[in-house]
Amino acid sequence: QVGLVESGGGLVQAGGSLRLSCAASGTIFSTNTMAWYRQAPGKQRELVASLTRSGSTIYADSVKGRFTISGDNAKYVVYLEMNALKPEDTAVYFCNSLPSLSWWGQGTQVTVSS
C-alpha cells in the first residue's frame, strides 16, 4: 500500500493553472489533517494549505484566493488546484499530514516561467 505519492506537477507559464494529486494510504488519509507543503530552492519547506477531516481549510497568505485544497474520501486522494500561478510558486510540492510524518514522498516539481 502506497504511503504518499504526489503527481501533477510540470512547467507552466505565469498565470496558468495546475492540479496536483496526492495518493495517500487509507490510514494516513483517514486519521489526519492532510496538507500540501512546498520547498523552493535554497528555502525551507513551508506549509501551503491544509484540510481537516471535517473539511475546514487553511491557506498560506501567499496562495489565498489562488489555490484550493480538496480531498476524495473514497479514493484517499488530496488535491491542490493552483490557479494564477506566479514564478514564486516554483518549488517541489509535497503532501503529508499536519503535523507531518517523519518521512516524505518524492514530491512533484512545479515550475512557473515568467
Short mmCIF file of N, CA and C in Angstrom, two decimals:
data_model
loop_
_atom_site.label_atom_id
_atom_site.label_comp_id
_atom_site.label_asym_id
_atom_site.label_seq_id
_atom_site.Cartn_x
_atom_site.Cartn_y
_atom_site.Cartn_z
N GLN A 1 0.84 -1.18 0.00
CA GLN A 1 0.00 0.00 0.00
C GLN A 1 0.88 1.24 0.00
N VAL A 2 0.59 2.17 -0.93
CA VAL A 2 1.43 3.35 -1.03
C VAL A 2 1.28 4.22 0.19
N GLY A 3 2.32 5.02 0.49
CA GLY A 3 2.27 5.94 1.59
C GLY A 3 1.77 7.29 1.15
N LEU A 4 2.63 8.01 0.42
CA LEU A 4 2.31 9.33 -0.10
C LEU A 4 2.94 9.44 -1.49
N VAL A 5 2.14 9.59 -2.50
CA VAL A 5 2.64 9.70 -3.86
C VAL A 5 2.03 10.93 -4.52
N GLU A 6 2.87 11.92 -4.78
CA GLU A 6 2.42 13.17 -5.39
C GLU A 6 2.59 13.11 -6.91
N SER A 7 1.71 13.78 -7.62
CA SER A 7 1.80 13.86 -9.07
C SER A 7 1.09 15.12 -9.57
N GLY A 8 1.31 15.42 -10.84
CA GLY A 8 0.59 16.54 -11.45
C GLY A 8 1.41 17.78 -11.69
N GLY A 9 2.65 17.79 -11.24
CA GLY A 9 3.48 18.97 -11.45
C GLY A 9 3.89 19.11 -12.90
N GLY A 10 4.56 20.22 -13.19
CA GLY A 10 5.02 20.45 -14.55
C GLY A 10 5.49 21.87 -14.73
N LEU A 11 5.72 22.21 -15.98
CA LEU A 11 6.15 23.56 -16.35
C LEU A 11 4.95 24.32 -16.90
N VAL A 12 4.73 25.51 -16.38
CA VAL A 12 3.59 26.30 -16.81
C VAL A 12 3.99 27.77 -16.84
N GLN A 13 3.37 28.53 -17.69
CA GLN A 13 3.63 29.96 -17.74
C GLN A 13 2.90 30.68 -16.62
N ALA A 14 3.43 31.82 -16.25
CA ALA A 14 2.77 32.63 -15.22
C ALA A 14 1.33 32.91 -15.64
N GLY A 15 0.43 32.79 -14.66
CA GLY A 15 -0.98 32.97 -14.94
C GLY A 15 -1.70 31.67 -15.23
N GLY A 16 -0.93 30.60 -15.44
CA GLY A 16 -1.53 29.32 -15.76
C GLY A 16 -2.01 28.56 -14.54
N SER A 17 -2.44 27.33 -14.78
CA SER A 17 -3.01 26.50 -13.72
C SER A 17 -2.44 25.09 -13.76
N LEU A 18 -2.43 24.47 -12.61
CA LEU A 18 -2.06 23.07 -12.47
C LEU A 18 -2.92 22.45 -11.37
N ARG A 19 -3.10 21.15 -11.46
CA ARG A 19 -3.81 20.42 -10.40
C ARG A 19 -2.91 19.30 -9.91
N LEU A 20 -2.52 19.37 -8.67
CA LEU A 20 -1.69 18.34 -8.07
C LEU A 20 -2.56 17.31 -7.39
N SER A 21 -2.08 16.07 -7.39
CA SER A 21 -2.79 14.98 -6.71
C SER A 21 -1.84 14.29 -5.76
N CYS A 22 -2.38 13.78 -4.68
CA CYS A 22 -1.58 13.02 -3.71
C CYS A 22 -2.37 11.79 -3.31
N ALA A 23 -1.84 10.64 -3.67
CA ALA A 23 -2.45 9.38 -3.26
C ALA A 23 -1.85 8.98 -1.92
N ALA A 24 -2.71 8.87 -0.93
CA ALA A 24 -2.24 8.54 0.41
C ALA A 24 -2.78 7.18 0.83
N SER A 25 -2.12 6.58 1.78
CA SER A 25 -2.65 5.34 2.33
C SER A 25 -3.92 5.66 3.12
N GLY A 26 -4.79 4.67 3.24
CA GLY A 26 -6.03 4.90 3.95
C GLY A 26 -5.82 5.30 5.39
N THR A 27 -4.81 4.73 5.99
CA THR A 27 -4.54 5.02 7.40
C THR A 27 -4.15 6.49 7.58
N ILE A 28 -3.28 6.96 6.71
CA ILE A 28 -2.84 8.35 6.81
C ILE A 28 -4.00 9.29 6.51
N PHE A 29 -4.71 9.02 5.44
CA PHE A 29 -5.78 9.93 4.99
C PHE A 29 -6.93 9.98 5.98
N SER A 30 -7.25 8.86 6.56
CA SER A 30 -8.47 8.76 7.37
C SER A 30 -8.31 9.27 8.79
N THR A 31 -7.09 9.40 9.24
CA THR A 31 -6.89 9.73 10.65
C THR A 31 -6.19 11.06 10.88
N ASN A 32 -5.89 11.79 9.80
CA ASN A 32 -5.11 13.01 9.97
C ASN A 32 -5.68 14.17 9.15
N THR A 33 -5.34 15.38 9.63
CA THR A 33 -5.45 16.53 8.75
C THR A 33 -4.40 16.36 7.66
N MET A 34 -4.79 16.58 6.42
CA MET A 34 -3.85 16.47 5.31
C MET A 34 -3.45 17.86 4.84
N ALA A 35 -2.27 17.93 4.27
CA ALA A 35 -1.74 19.25 3.89
C ALA A 35 -0.82 19.14 2.70
N TRP A 36 -0.67 20.25 2.02
CA TRP A 36 0.33 20.42 0.97
C TRP A 36 1.41 21.37 1.49
N TYR A 37 2.63 21.02 1.19
CA TYR A 37 3.78 21.83 1.53
C TYR A 37 4.57 22.08 0.24
N ARG A 38 5.50 23.02 0.30
CA ARG A 38 6.39 23.22 -0.84
C ARG A 38 7.76 23.66 -0.35
N GLN A 39 8.75 23.35 -1.17
CA GLN A 39 10.12 23.75 -0.86
C GLN A 39 10.76 24.29 -2.12
N ALA A 40 11.08 25.56 -2.08
CA ALA A 40 11.76 26.21 -3.19
C ALA A 40 13.26 26.05 -3.00
N PRO A 41 14.04 26.16 -4.08
CA PRO A 41 15.50 26.01 -3.97
C PRO A 41 16.08 26.98 -2.96
N GLY A 42 16.88 26.44 -2.04
CA GLY A 42 17.54 27.27 -1.05
C GLY A 42 16.66 27.76 0.07
N LYS A 43 15.42 27.29 0.12
CA LYS A 43 14.50 27.74 1.15
C LYS A 43 13.97 26.56 1.96
N GLN A 44 13.45 26.87 3.13
CA GLN A 44 12.87 25.82 3.96
C GLN A 44 11.51 25.41 3.42
N ARG A 45 11.13 24.20 3.74
CA ARG A 45 9.82 23.72 3.38
C ARG A 45 8.76 24.53 4.12
N GLU A 46 7.69 24.89 3.42
CA GLU A 46 6.64 25.68 4.04
C GLU A 46 5.28 25.05 3.80
N LEU A 47 4.38 25.32 4.73
CA LEU A 47 3.02 24.83 4.62
C LEU A 47 2.24 25.72 3.65
N VAL A 48 1.56 25.09 2.72
CA VAL A 48 0.80 25.83 1.71
C VAL A 48 -0.69 25.82 2.03
N ALA A 49 -1.23 24.65 2.34
CA ALA A 49 -2.66 24.54 2.60
C ALA A 49 -2.92 23.27 3.40
N SER A 50 -3.98 23.30 4.19
CA SER A 50 -4.35 22.13 4.97
C SER A 50 -5.86 21.89 4.89
N LEU A 51 -6.23 20.63 5.12
CA LEU A 51 -7.63 20.20 5.03
C LEU A 51 -7.91 19.26 6.19
N THR A 52 -8.81 19.65 7.08
CA THR A 52 -9.13 18.80 8.22
C THR A 52 -10.13 17.71 7.82
N ARG A 53 -10.33 16.77 8.70
CA ARG A 53 -11.27 15.68 8.44
C ARG A 53 -12.69 16.21 8.28
N SER A 54 -12.99 17.33 8.90
CA SER A 54 -14.32 17.92 8.80
C SER A 54 -14.46 18.86 7.61
N GLY A 55 -13.40 19.03 6.86
CA GLY A 55 -13.47 19.83 5.64
C GLY A 55 -13.01 21.27 5.78
N SER A 56 -12.54 21.65 6.94
CA SER A 56 -12.03 23.02 7.10
C SER A 56 -10.69 23.17 6.41
N THR A 57 -10.47 24.33 5.85
CA THR A 57 -9.23 24.58 5.12
C THR A 57 -8.52 25.82 5.65
N ILE A 58 -7.21 25.80 5.54
CA ILE A 58 -6.37 26.94 5.89
C ILE A 58 -5.34 27.08 4.78
N TYR A 59 -5.07 28.33 4.40
CA TYR A 59 -4.11 28.60 3.33
C TYR A 59 -3.05 29.59 3.79
N ALA A 60 -1.86 29.42 3.26
CA ALA A 60 -0.83 30.42 3.46
C ALA A 60 -1.28 31.72 2.78
N ASP A 61 -0.90 32.84 3.36
CA ASP A 61 -1.31 34.13 2.79
C ASP A 61 -0.89 34.26 1.33
N SER A 62 0.25 33.69 0.99
CA SER A 62 0.79 33.84 -0.36
C SER A 62 -0.03 33.13 -1.43
N VAL A 63 -0.91 32.21 -1.02
CA VAL A 63 -1.68 31.46 -2.02
C VAL A 63 -3.19 31.64 -1.88
N LYS A 64 -3.61 32.39 -0.87
CA LYS A 64 -5.04 32.60 -0.65
C LYS A 64 -5.70 33.19 -1.89
N GLY A 65 -6.83 32.62 -2.24
CA GLY A 65 -7.57 33.10 -3.40
C GLY A 65 -7.11 32.52 -4.71
N ARG A 66 -5.98 31.82 -4.70
CA ARG A 66 -5.44 31.22 -5.93
C ARG A 66 -5.42 29.70 -5.87
N PHE A 67 -5.17 29.14 -4.70
CA PHE A 67 -5.06 27.69 -4.53
C PHE A 67 -6.27 27.16 -3.77
N THR A 68 -6.65 25.93 -4.09
CA THR A 68 -7.75 25.27 -3.39
C THR A 68 -7.35 23.84 -3.08
N ILE A 69 -7.46 23.46 -1.81
CA ILE A 69 -7.17 22.09 -1.40
C ILE A 69 -8.50 21.35 -1.24
N SER A 70 -8.51 20.10 -1.66
CA SER A 70 -9.72 19.28 -1.52
C SER A 70 -9.31 17.83 -1.39
N GLY A 71 -10.27 16.99 -1.02
CA GLY A 71 -9.96 15.59 -0.83
C GLY A 71 -11.06 14.68 -1.33
N ASP A 72 -10.69 13.49 -1.72
CA ASP A 72 -11.64 12.46 -2.11
C ASP A 72 -11.57 11.36 -1.07
N ASN A 73 -12.57 11.30 -0.20
CA ASN A 73 -12.53 10.36 0.90
C ASN A 73 -12.62 8.91 0.45
N ALA A 74 -13.21 8.68 -0.69
CA ALA A 74 -13.35 7.31 -1.19
C ALA A 74 -12.05 6.79 -1.80
N LYS A 75 -11.27 7.70 -2.37
CA LYS A 75 -10.04 7.29 -3.07
C LYS A 75 -8.78 7.58 -2.26
N TYR A 76 -8.93 8.26 -1.12
CA TYR A 76 -7.77 8.64 -0.30
C TYR A 76 -6.82 9.53 -1.11
N VAL A 77 -7.36 10.48 -1.81
CA VAL A 77 -6.57 11.39 -2.63
C VAL A 77 -6.80 12.83 -2.17
N VAL A 78 -5.73 13.58 -2.09
CA VAL A 78 -5.79 15.00 -1.76
C VAL A 78 -5.35 15.78 -3.00
N TYR A 79 -6.09 16.82 -3.32
CA TYR A 79 -5.79 17.63 -4.50
C TYR A 79 -5.37 19.03 -4.09
N LEU A 80 -4.60 19.65 -4.97
CA LEU A 80 -4.29 21.07 -4.83
C LEU A 80 -4.49 21.71 -6.19
N GLU A 81 -5.56 22.46 -6.31
CA GLU A 81 -5.83 23.20 -7.54
C GLU A 81 -5.11 24.54 -7.43
N MET A 82 -4.25 24.81 -8.40
CA MET A 82 -3.44 26.03 -8.37
C MET A 82 -3.75 26.87 -9.59
N ASN A 83 -4.24 28.07 -9.36
CA ASN A 83 -4.57 29.00 -10.44
C ASN A 83 -3.75 30.27 -10.32
N ALA A 84 -3.73 31.04 -11.38
CA ALA A 84 -2.99 32.31 -11.39
C ALA A 84 -1.58 32.12 -10.86
N LEU A 85 -0.91 31.11 -11.35
CA LEU A 85 0.42 30.77 -10.84
C LEU A 85 1.43 31.88 -11.12
N LYS A 86 2.35 32.03 -10.18
CA LYS A 86 3.39 33.05 -10.25
C LYS A 86 4.75 32.37 -10.24
N PRO A 87 5.78 33.03 -10.77
CA PRO A 87 7.12 32.43 -10.73
C PRO A 87 7.55 32.06 -9.31
N GLU A 88 7.11 32.81 -8.32
CA GLU A 88 7.48 32.50 -6.94
C GLU A 88 6.78 31.26 -6.38
N ASP A 89 5.87 30.69 -7.13
CA ASP A 89 5.26 29.42 -6.75
C ASP A 89 6.13 28.23 -7.15
N THR A 90 7.19 28.49 -7.89
CA THR A 90 8.10 27.43 -8.30
C THR A 90 8.71 26.74 -7.09
N ALA A 91 8.54 25.42 -7.03
CA ALA A 91 9.01 24.64 -5.87
C ALA A 91 8.70 23.18 -6.12
N VAL A 92 9.24 22.34 -5.24
CA VAL A 92 8.79 20.96 -5.17
C VAL A 92 7.65 20.91 -4.16
N TYR A 93 6.53 20.34 -4.57
CA TYR A 93 5.34 20.28 -3.73
C TYR A 93 5.19 18.87 -3.15
N PHE A 94 4.92 18.83 -1.86
CA PHE A 94 4.76 17.59 -1.14
C PHE A 94 3.41 17.58 -0.43
N CYS A 95 2.85 16.41 -0.27
CA CYS A 95 1.72 16.28 0.63
C CYS A 95 2.16 15.47 1.84
N ASN A 96 1.48 15.71 2.93
CA ASN A 96 1.78 15.00 4.17
C ASN A 96 0.64 15.29 5.12
N SER A 97 0.70 14.71 6.29
CA SER A 97 -0.29 15.06 7.30
C SER A 97 0.18 16.34 7.98
N LEU A 98 -0.70 16.88 8.83
CA LEU A 98 -0.35 18.05 9.61
C LEU A 98 -0.71 17.75 11.06
N PRO A 99 0.25 17.64 11.96
CA PRO A 99 1.68 17.74 11.75
C PRO A 99 2.20 16.64 10.81
N SER A 100 3.32 16.89 10.23
CA SER A 100 3.84 15.96 9.23
C SER A 100 4.38 14.69 9.87
N LEU A 101 4.40 13.65 9.06
CA LEU A 101 5.03 12.41 9.47
C LEU A 101 6.55 12.59 9.44
N SER A 102 7.26 11.61 9.90
CA SER A 102 8.71 11.70 9.92
C SER A 102 9.32 11.43 8.56
N TRP A 103 8.52 10.98 7.61
CA TRP A 103 9.02 10.71 6.28
C TRP A 103 8.15 11.43 5.25
N TRP A 104 8.73 11.58 4.05
CA TRP A 104 8.07 12.33 2.99
C TRP A 104 8.09 11.54 1.70
N GLY A 105 7.15 11.84 0.83
CA GLY A 105 7.16 11.27 -0.50
C GLY A 105 8.20 11.97 -1.36
N GLN A 106 8.19 11.67 -2.65
CA GLN A 106 9.20 12.23 -3.54
C GLN A 106 8.86 13.64 -3.99
N GLY A 107 7.63 14.04 -3.81
CA GLY A 107 7.19 15.36 -4.22
C GLY A 107 6.98 15.44 -5.73
N THR A 108 6.46 16.58 -6.17
CA THR A 108 6.27 16.83 -7.59
C THR A 108 6.71 18.25 -7.90
N GLN A 109 7.51 18.40 -8.94
CA GLN A 109 8.10 19.69 -9.28
C GLN A 109 7.11 20.58 -10.02
N VAL A 110 6.97 21.80 -9.55
CA VAL A 110 6.17 22.82 -10.23
C VAL A 110 7.11 23.95 -10.61
N THR A 111 7.16 24.27 -11.89
CA THR A 111 8.00 25.35 -12.38
C THR A 111 7.12 26.34 -13.13
N VAL A 112 7.15 27.59 -12.71
CA VAL A 112 6.35 28.63 -13.33
C VAL A 112 7.28 29.62 -13.99
N SER A 113 7.17 29.74 -15.28
CA SER A 113 8.03 30.65 -16.03
C SER A 113 7.37 32.02 -16.17
N SER A 114 8.21 33.04 -16.21
CA SER A 114 7.68 34.41 -16.31
C SER A 114 7.49 34.82 -17.76
#
